[in-house]
Coordinates of C-alpha atoms in Angstrom, one line a residue:
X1 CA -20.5 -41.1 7.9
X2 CA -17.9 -42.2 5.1
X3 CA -14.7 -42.9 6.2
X4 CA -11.6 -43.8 4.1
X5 CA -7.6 -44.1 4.5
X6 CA -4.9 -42.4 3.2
X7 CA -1.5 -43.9 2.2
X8 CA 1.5 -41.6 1.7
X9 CA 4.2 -43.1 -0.2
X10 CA 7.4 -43.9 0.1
X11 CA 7.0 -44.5 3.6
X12 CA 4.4 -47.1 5.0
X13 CA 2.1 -43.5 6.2
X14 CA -1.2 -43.7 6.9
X15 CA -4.0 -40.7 7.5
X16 CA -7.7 -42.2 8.5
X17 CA -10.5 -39.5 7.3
X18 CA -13.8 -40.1 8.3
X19 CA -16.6 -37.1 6.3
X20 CA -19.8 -36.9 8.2
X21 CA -21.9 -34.6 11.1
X22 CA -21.3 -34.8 14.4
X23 CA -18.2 -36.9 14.8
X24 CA -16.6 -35.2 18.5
X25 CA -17.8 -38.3 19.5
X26 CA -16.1 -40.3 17.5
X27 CA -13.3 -38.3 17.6
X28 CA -12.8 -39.5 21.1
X29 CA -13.8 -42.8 20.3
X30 CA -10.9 -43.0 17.8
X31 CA -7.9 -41.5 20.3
X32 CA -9.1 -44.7 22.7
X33 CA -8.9 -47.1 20.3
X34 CA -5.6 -45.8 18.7
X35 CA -3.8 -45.1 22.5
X36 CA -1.7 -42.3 20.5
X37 CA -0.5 -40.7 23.3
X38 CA -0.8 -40.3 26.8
X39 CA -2.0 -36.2 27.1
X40 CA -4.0 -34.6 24.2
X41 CA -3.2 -30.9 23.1
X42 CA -6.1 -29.1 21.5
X43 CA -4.6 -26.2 19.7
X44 CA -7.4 -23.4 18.9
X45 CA -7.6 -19.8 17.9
X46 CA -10.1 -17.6 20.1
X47 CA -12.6 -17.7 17.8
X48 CA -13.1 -21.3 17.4
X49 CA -12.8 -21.8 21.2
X50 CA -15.5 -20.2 22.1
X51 CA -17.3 -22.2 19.9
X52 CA -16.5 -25.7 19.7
X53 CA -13.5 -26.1 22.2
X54 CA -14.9 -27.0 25.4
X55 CA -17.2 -29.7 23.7
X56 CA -14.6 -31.5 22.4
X57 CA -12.4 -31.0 25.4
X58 CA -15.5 -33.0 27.5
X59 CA -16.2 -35.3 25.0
X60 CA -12.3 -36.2 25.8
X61 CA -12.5 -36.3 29.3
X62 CA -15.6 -38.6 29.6
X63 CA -13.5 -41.2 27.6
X64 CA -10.6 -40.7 30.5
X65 CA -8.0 -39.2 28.1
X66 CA -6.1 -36.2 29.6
X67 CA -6.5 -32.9 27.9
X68 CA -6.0 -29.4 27.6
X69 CA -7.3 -26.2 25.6
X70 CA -4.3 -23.6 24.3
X71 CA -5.4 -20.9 22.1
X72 CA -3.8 -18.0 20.4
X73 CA -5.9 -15.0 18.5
X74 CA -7.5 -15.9 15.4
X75 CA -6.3 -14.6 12.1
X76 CA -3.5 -14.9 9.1
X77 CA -1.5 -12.2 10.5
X78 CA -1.0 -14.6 13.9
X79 CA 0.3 -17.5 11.8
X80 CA 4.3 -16.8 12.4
X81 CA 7.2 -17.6 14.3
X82 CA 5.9 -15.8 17.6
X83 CA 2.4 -18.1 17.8
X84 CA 4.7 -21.4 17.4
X85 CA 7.7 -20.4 19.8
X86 CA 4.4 -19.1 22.5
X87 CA 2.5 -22.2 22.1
X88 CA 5.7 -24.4 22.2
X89 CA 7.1 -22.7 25.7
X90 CA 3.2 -23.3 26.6
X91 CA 3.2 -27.0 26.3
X92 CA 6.4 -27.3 27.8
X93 CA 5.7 -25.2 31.1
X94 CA 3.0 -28.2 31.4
X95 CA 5.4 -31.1 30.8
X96 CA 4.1 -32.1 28.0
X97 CA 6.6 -35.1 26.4
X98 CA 6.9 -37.6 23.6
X99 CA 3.4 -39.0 24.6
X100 CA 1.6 -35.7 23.7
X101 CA -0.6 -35.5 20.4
X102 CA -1.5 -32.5 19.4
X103 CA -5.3 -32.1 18.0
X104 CA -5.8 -28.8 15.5
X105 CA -9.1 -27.6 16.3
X106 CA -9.7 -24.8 14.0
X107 CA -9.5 -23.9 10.6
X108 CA -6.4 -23.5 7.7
X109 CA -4.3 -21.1 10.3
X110 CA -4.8 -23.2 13.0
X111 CA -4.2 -26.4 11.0
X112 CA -0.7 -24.8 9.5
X113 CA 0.4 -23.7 13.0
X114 CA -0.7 -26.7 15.1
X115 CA 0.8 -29.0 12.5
X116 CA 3.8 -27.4 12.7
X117 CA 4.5 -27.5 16.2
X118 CA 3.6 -31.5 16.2
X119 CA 5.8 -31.7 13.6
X120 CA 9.2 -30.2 15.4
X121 CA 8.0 -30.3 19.3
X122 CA 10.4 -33.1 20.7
X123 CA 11.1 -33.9 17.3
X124 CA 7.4 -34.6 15.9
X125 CA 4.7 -36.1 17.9
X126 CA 1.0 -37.2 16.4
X127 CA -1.3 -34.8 15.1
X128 CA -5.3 -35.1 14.5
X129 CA -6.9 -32.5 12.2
X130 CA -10.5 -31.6 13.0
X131 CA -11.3 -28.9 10.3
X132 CA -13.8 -26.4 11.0
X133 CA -13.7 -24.0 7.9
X134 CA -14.6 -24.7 4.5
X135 CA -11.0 -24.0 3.1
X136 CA -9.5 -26.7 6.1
X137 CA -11.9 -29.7 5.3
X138 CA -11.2 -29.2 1.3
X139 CA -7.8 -28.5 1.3
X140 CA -5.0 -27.7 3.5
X141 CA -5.9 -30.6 6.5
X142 CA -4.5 -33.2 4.8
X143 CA -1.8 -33.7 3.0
X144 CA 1.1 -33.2 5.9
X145 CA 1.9 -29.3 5.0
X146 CA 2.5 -27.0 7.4
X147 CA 3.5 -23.8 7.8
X148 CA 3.9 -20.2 8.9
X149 CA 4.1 -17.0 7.0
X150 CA 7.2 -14.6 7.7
X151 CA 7.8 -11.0 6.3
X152 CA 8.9 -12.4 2.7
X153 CA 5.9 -14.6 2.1
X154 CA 3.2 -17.0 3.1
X155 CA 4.2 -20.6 4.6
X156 CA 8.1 -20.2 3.4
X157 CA 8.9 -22.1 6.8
X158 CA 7.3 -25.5 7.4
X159 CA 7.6 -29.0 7.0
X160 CA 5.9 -32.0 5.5
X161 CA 4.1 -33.8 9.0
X162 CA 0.8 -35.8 7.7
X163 CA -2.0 -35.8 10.5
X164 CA -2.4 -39.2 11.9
X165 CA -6.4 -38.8 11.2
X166 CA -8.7 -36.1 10.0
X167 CA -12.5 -35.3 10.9
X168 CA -14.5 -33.1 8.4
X169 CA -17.6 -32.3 10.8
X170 CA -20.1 -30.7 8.0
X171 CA -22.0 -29.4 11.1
X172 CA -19.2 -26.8 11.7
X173 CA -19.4 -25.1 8.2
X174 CA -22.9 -24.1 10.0
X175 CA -21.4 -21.3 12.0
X176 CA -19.0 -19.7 9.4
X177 CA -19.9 -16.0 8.0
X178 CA -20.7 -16.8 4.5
X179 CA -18.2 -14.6 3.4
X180 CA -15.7 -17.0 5.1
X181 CA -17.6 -20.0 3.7
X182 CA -17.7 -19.0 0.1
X183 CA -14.4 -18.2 -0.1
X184 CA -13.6 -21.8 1.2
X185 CA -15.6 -23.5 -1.8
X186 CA -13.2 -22.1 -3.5
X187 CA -10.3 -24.8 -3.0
X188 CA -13.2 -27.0 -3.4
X189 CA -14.2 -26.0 -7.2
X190 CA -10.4 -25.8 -7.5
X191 CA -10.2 -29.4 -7.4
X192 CA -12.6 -30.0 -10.0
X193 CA -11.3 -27.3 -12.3
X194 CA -7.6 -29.3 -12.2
X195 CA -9.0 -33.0 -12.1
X196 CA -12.7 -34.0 -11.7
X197 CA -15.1 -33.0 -14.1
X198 CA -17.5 -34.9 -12.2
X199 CA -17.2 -32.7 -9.2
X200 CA -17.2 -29.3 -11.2
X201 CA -20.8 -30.8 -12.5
X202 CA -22.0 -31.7 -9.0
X203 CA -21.2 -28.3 -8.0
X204 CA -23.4 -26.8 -11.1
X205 CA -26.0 -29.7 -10.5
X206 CA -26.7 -28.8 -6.8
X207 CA -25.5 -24.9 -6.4
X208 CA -28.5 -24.0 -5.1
X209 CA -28.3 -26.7 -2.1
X210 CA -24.7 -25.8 -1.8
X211 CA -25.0 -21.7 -1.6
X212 CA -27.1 -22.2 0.8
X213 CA -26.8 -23.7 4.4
X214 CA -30.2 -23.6 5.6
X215 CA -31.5 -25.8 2.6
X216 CA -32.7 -29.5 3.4
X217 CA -30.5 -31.0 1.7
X218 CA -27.6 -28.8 2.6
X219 CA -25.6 -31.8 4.8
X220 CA -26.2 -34.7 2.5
X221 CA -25.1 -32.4 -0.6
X222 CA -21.8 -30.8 1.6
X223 CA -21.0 -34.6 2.4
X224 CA -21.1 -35.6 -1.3
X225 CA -19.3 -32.6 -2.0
X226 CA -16.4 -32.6 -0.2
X227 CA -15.9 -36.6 -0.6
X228 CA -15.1 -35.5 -4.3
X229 CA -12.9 -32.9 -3.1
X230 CA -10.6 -35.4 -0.8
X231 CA -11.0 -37.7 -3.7
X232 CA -9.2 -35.6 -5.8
X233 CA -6.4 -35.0 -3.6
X234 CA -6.1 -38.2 -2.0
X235 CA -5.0 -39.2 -5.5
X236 CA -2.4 -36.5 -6.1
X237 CA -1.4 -36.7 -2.5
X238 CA -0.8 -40.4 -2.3
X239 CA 1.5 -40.3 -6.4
X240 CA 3.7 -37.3 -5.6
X241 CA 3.6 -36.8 -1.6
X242 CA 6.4 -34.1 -1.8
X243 CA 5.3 -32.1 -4.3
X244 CA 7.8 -32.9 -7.2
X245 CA 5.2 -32.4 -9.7
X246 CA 2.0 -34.1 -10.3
X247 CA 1.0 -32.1 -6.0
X248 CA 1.8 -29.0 -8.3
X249 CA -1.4 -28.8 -10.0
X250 CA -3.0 -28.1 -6.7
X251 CA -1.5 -24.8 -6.4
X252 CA -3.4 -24.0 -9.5
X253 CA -4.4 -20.3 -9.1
X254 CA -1.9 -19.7 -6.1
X255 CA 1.0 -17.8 -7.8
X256 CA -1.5 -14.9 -8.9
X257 CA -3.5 -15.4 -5.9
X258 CA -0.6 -15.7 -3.1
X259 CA 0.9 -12.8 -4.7
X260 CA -2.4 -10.7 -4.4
X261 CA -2.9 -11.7 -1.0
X262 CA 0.1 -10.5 -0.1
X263 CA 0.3 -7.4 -1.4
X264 CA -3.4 -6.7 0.2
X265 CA -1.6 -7.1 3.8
X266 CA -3.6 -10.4 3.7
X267 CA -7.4 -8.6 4.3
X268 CA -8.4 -10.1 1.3
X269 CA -9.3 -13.8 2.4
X270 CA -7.5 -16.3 0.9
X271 CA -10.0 -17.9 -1.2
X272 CA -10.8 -14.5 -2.6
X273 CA -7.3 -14.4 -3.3
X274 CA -7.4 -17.5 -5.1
X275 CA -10.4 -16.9 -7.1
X276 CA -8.7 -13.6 -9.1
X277 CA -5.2 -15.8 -9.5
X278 CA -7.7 -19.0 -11.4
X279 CA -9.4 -16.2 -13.4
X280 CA -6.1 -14.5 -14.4
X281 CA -4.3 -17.6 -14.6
X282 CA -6.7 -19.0 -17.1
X283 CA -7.3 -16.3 -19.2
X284 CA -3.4 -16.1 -19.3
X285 CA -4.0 -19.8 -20.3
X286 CA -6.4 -18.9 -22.9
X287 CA -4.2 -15.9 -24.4
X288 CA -0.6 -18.2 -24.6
X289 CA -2.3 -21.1 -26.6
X290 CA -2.8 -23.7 -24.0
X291 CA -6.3 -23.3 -23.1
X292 CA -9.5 -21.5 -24.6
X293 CA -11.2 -19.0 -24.0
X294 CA -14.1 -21.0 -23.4
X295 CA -12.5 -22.6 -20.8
X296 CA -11.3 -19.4 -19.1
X297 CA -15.0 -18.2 -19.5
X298 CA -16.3 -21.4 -17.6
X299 CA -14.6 -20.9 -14.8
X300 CA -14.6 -17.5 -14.6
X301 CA -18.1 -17.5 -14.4
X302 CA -18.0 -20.2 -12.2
X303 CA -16.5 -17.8 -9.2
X304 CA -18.7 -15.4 -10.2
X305 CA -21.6 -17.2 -9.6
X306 CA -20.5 -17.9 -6.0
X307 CA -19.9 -13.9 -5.5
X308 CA -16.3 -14.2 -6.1
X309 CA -14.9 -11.2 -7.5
X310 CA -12.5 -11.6 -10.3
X311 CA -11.2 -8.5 -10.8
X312 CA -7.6 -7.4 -9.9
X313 CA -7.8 -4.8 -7.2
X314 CA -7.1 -1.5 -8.8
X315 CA -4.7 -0.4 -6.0
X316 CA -1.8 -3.3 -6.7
X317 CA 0.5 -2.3 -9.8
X318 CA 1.2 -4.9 -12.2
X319 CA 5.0 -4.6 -11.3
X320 CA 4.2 -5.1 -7.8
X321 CA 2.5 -8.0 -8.6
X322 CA 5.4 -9.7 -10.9
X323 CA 7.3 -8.9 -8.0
X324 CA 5.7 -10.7 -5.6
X325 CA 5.2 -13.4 -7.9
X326 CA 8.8 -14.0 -7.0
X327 CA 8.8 -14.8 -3.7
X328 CA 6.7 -17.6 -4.0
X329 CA 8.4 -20.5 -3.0
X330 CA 6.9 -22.5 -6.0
X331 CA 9.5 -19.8 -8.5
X332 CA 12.4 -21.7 -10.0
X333 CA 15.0 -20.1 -11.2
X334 CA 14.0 -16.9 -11.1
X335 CA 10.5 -17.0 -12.4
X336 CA 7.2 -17.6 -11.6
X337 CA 5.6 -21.2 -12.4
X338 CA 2.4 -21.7 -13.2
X339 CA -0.3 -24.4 -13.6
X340 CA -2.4 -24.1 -16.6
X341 CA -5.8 -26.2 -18.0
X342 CA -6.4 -26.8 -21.5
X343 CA -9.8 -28.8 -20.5
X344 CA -11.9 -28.6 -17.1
X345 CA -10.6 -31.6 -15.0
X346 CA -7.2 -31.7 -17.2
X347 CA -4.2 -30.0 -16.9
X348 CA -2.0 -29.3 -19.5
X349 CA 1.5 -31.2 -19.9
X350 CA 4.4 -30.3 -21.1
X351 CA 8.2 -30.7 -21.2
X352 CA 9.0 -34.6 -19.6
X353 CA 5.3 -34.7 -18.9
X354 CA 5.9 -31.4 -16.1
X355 CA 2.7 -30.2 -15.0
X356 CA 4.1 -26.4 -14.6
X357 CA 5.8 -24.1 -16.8
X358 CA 7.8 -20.9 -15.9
X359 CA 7.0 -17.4 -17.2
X360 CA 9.6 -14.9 -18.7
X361 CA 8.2 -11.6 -16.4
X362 CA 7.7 -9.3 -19.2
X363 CA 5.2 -11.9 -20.9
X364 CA 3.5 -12.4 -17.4
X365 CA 3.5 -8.3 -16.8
X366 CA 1.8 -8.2 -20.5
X367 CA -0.6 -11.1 -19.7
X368 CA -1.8 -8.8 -16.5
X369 CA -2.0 -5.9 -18.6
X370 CA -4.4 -7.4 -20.7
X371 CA -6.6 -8.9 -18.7
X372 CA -7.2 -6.0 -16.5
X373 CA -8.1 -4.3 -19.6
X374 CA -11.0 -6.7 -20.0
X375 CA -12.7 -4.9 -17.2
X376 CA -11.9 -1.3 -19.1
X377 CA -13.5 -2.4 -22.2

């Protein structure tokens, strides 16, 4: 097991992760040690429960700490204001107070959702994140988001609310669909596309380990894996905490891909999502001068290796798309922003050393014209 701290900036904040197999244990081990609170909250979604739920809630209980299971039905579409407000009244028909911490069990939904109501229920009480899903342990766990989608977009309500502690469990990723768990590498390759060309290697070097779960190497490989992935973060995370610039360069991909997910009533997975905003936003890269086509190419095939499609689906318009593009919370001013490579593991810089650039919308509506006609040719 590797185990490392977190330390978010300007306040004194800290965020213990410990990357390993097995570690319910340990997670009980670690709410003794740190008395965080007097009752423990294990937030779920159905799916999850019936998998993992009840063995953490014993492995509680055998340590004496107080707990309880509340669940709501898994999905995207049940990450909004109704979940919170039912989970909230939940908690509070039990008498739940100031002494309650709140463990998300679960994976990015959950994580968003249970963060959120830690963050606001009696004005913020602790939260533990305990990842279950590829896309959780790489990405959105850590890092004190939170969120919940309404009608205009994806997590435009939320706060900043950093998890006391998270626990990657590699053991979990074991019982994902592999459609769910390739689409969760992808916020893991993300990470070495924007700033570690030693992890975009590692994923090249060991694929084949990777790609598949059954292999003998599979845990020691995932472990390695996602320690480069927090790595990458951790660093972003701890310099710019609330997003003023360098944190942008991990929504690399998300402006195309939010906007896509969204228009697909969210039944394309996120990380599929994702995948077709990186391609399109690198080939846009490629096309404006500040990347190559090299570079596009590299990743491109990259996803495609993993079964990642890359095309935009034919049903979205490319006006619906620049649309959507605006009601991304990341737009300023009217525009989209983007994130753009000119290497793999660098970003590009520009203005005052900004990290993102807008886009006038008739040169990002030409830059999706032509690259869906890269799949006509």
């Amino acid at each position: 097991m590797h185990n490392f701290t977190i330390k978010i900036k300007p306040k004194p904040e800290k965020c213990d992760v410990f990357v390993g197999t097995d570690l319910f244990e340990k997670i009980a081990e670690y709410l003794v040690e740190k008395k965080l609170g007097n009752y423990h909250v294990i937030i779920t979604d159905s799916k999850v429960k019936e998998l993992y739920a009840k063995t953490l809630l014993e492995r509680l209980q055998m340590r004496d700490l107080k707990a309880v299971v509340l669940d709501f039905p898994e999905g995207e579409a049940n990450k909004n204001r109704a979940t919170k407000a039912l989970l909230e009244d939940k908690m509070l028909k039990l008498g739940l107070g100031r002494d309650t911490v709140v463990i998300a069990l679960g994976g990015g939904v959950v994580g968003d959702v249970a963060g959120f109501v830690a963050s606001t229920y009696m004005r913020g009480v602790p939260c533990i994140q305990v990842p279950t899903t590829t896309v959780a342990q790489a990405d959105s766990s850590y890092g004190g988001k939170t969120g919940i989608d309404v009608t205009y977009g994806k997590n435009l309500l939320g706060t900043f609310h950093n998890p006391r502690a998270v626990f990657v469990d590699i053991n979990t990723l074991k019982t994902l669909d592999k459609k769910n768990y390739i689409n969760g590498l992808v916020e893991v390759i993300k990470h070495g596309f924007i700033k570690s060309k030693k992890l975009y290697d590692f994923f090249h070097e060991n694929k084949g380990s990777i790609l598949n779960r059954k292999a003998k190497e599979y845990s020691k490989v995932m472990e390695e894996l996602m320690l480069l992935s927090f790595n990458v973060k951790k660093e972003v995370i701890e310099k710019d905490h609330k997003e003023q610039n360098l944190r942008k360069i991990l929504n690399y991909g998300h402006t195309i891909g939010h906007a896509i997910e969204k228009l697909s009533n969210y039944t394309l997975l996120h990380g599929q999502a994702v995948a077709i905003g990186i391609a399109v936003e690198a080939f846009m890269a490629s096309k404006l001068g500040y990347g190559s086509k090299e570079i596009y190419q590299a990743q491109k095939n990259t996803l495609e290796l993993m079964g990642l499609a890359t095309k935009i689906p034919e049903k979205m318009s490319t006006k619906d798309i620049v649309t959507t593009t605006l009601l991304d919370k990341k737009a300023r001013k009217g525009l989209p922003e983007f994130i753009f490579l000119e290497n793999i593991g660098t970003v590009k810089r520009f203005v005052l050393d900004s990290v993102s650039i807008t886009l006038e919308l008739e040169v990002l509506e030409k830059m999706l014209n032509e690259y869906r006609k890269e799949f006509s040719s």
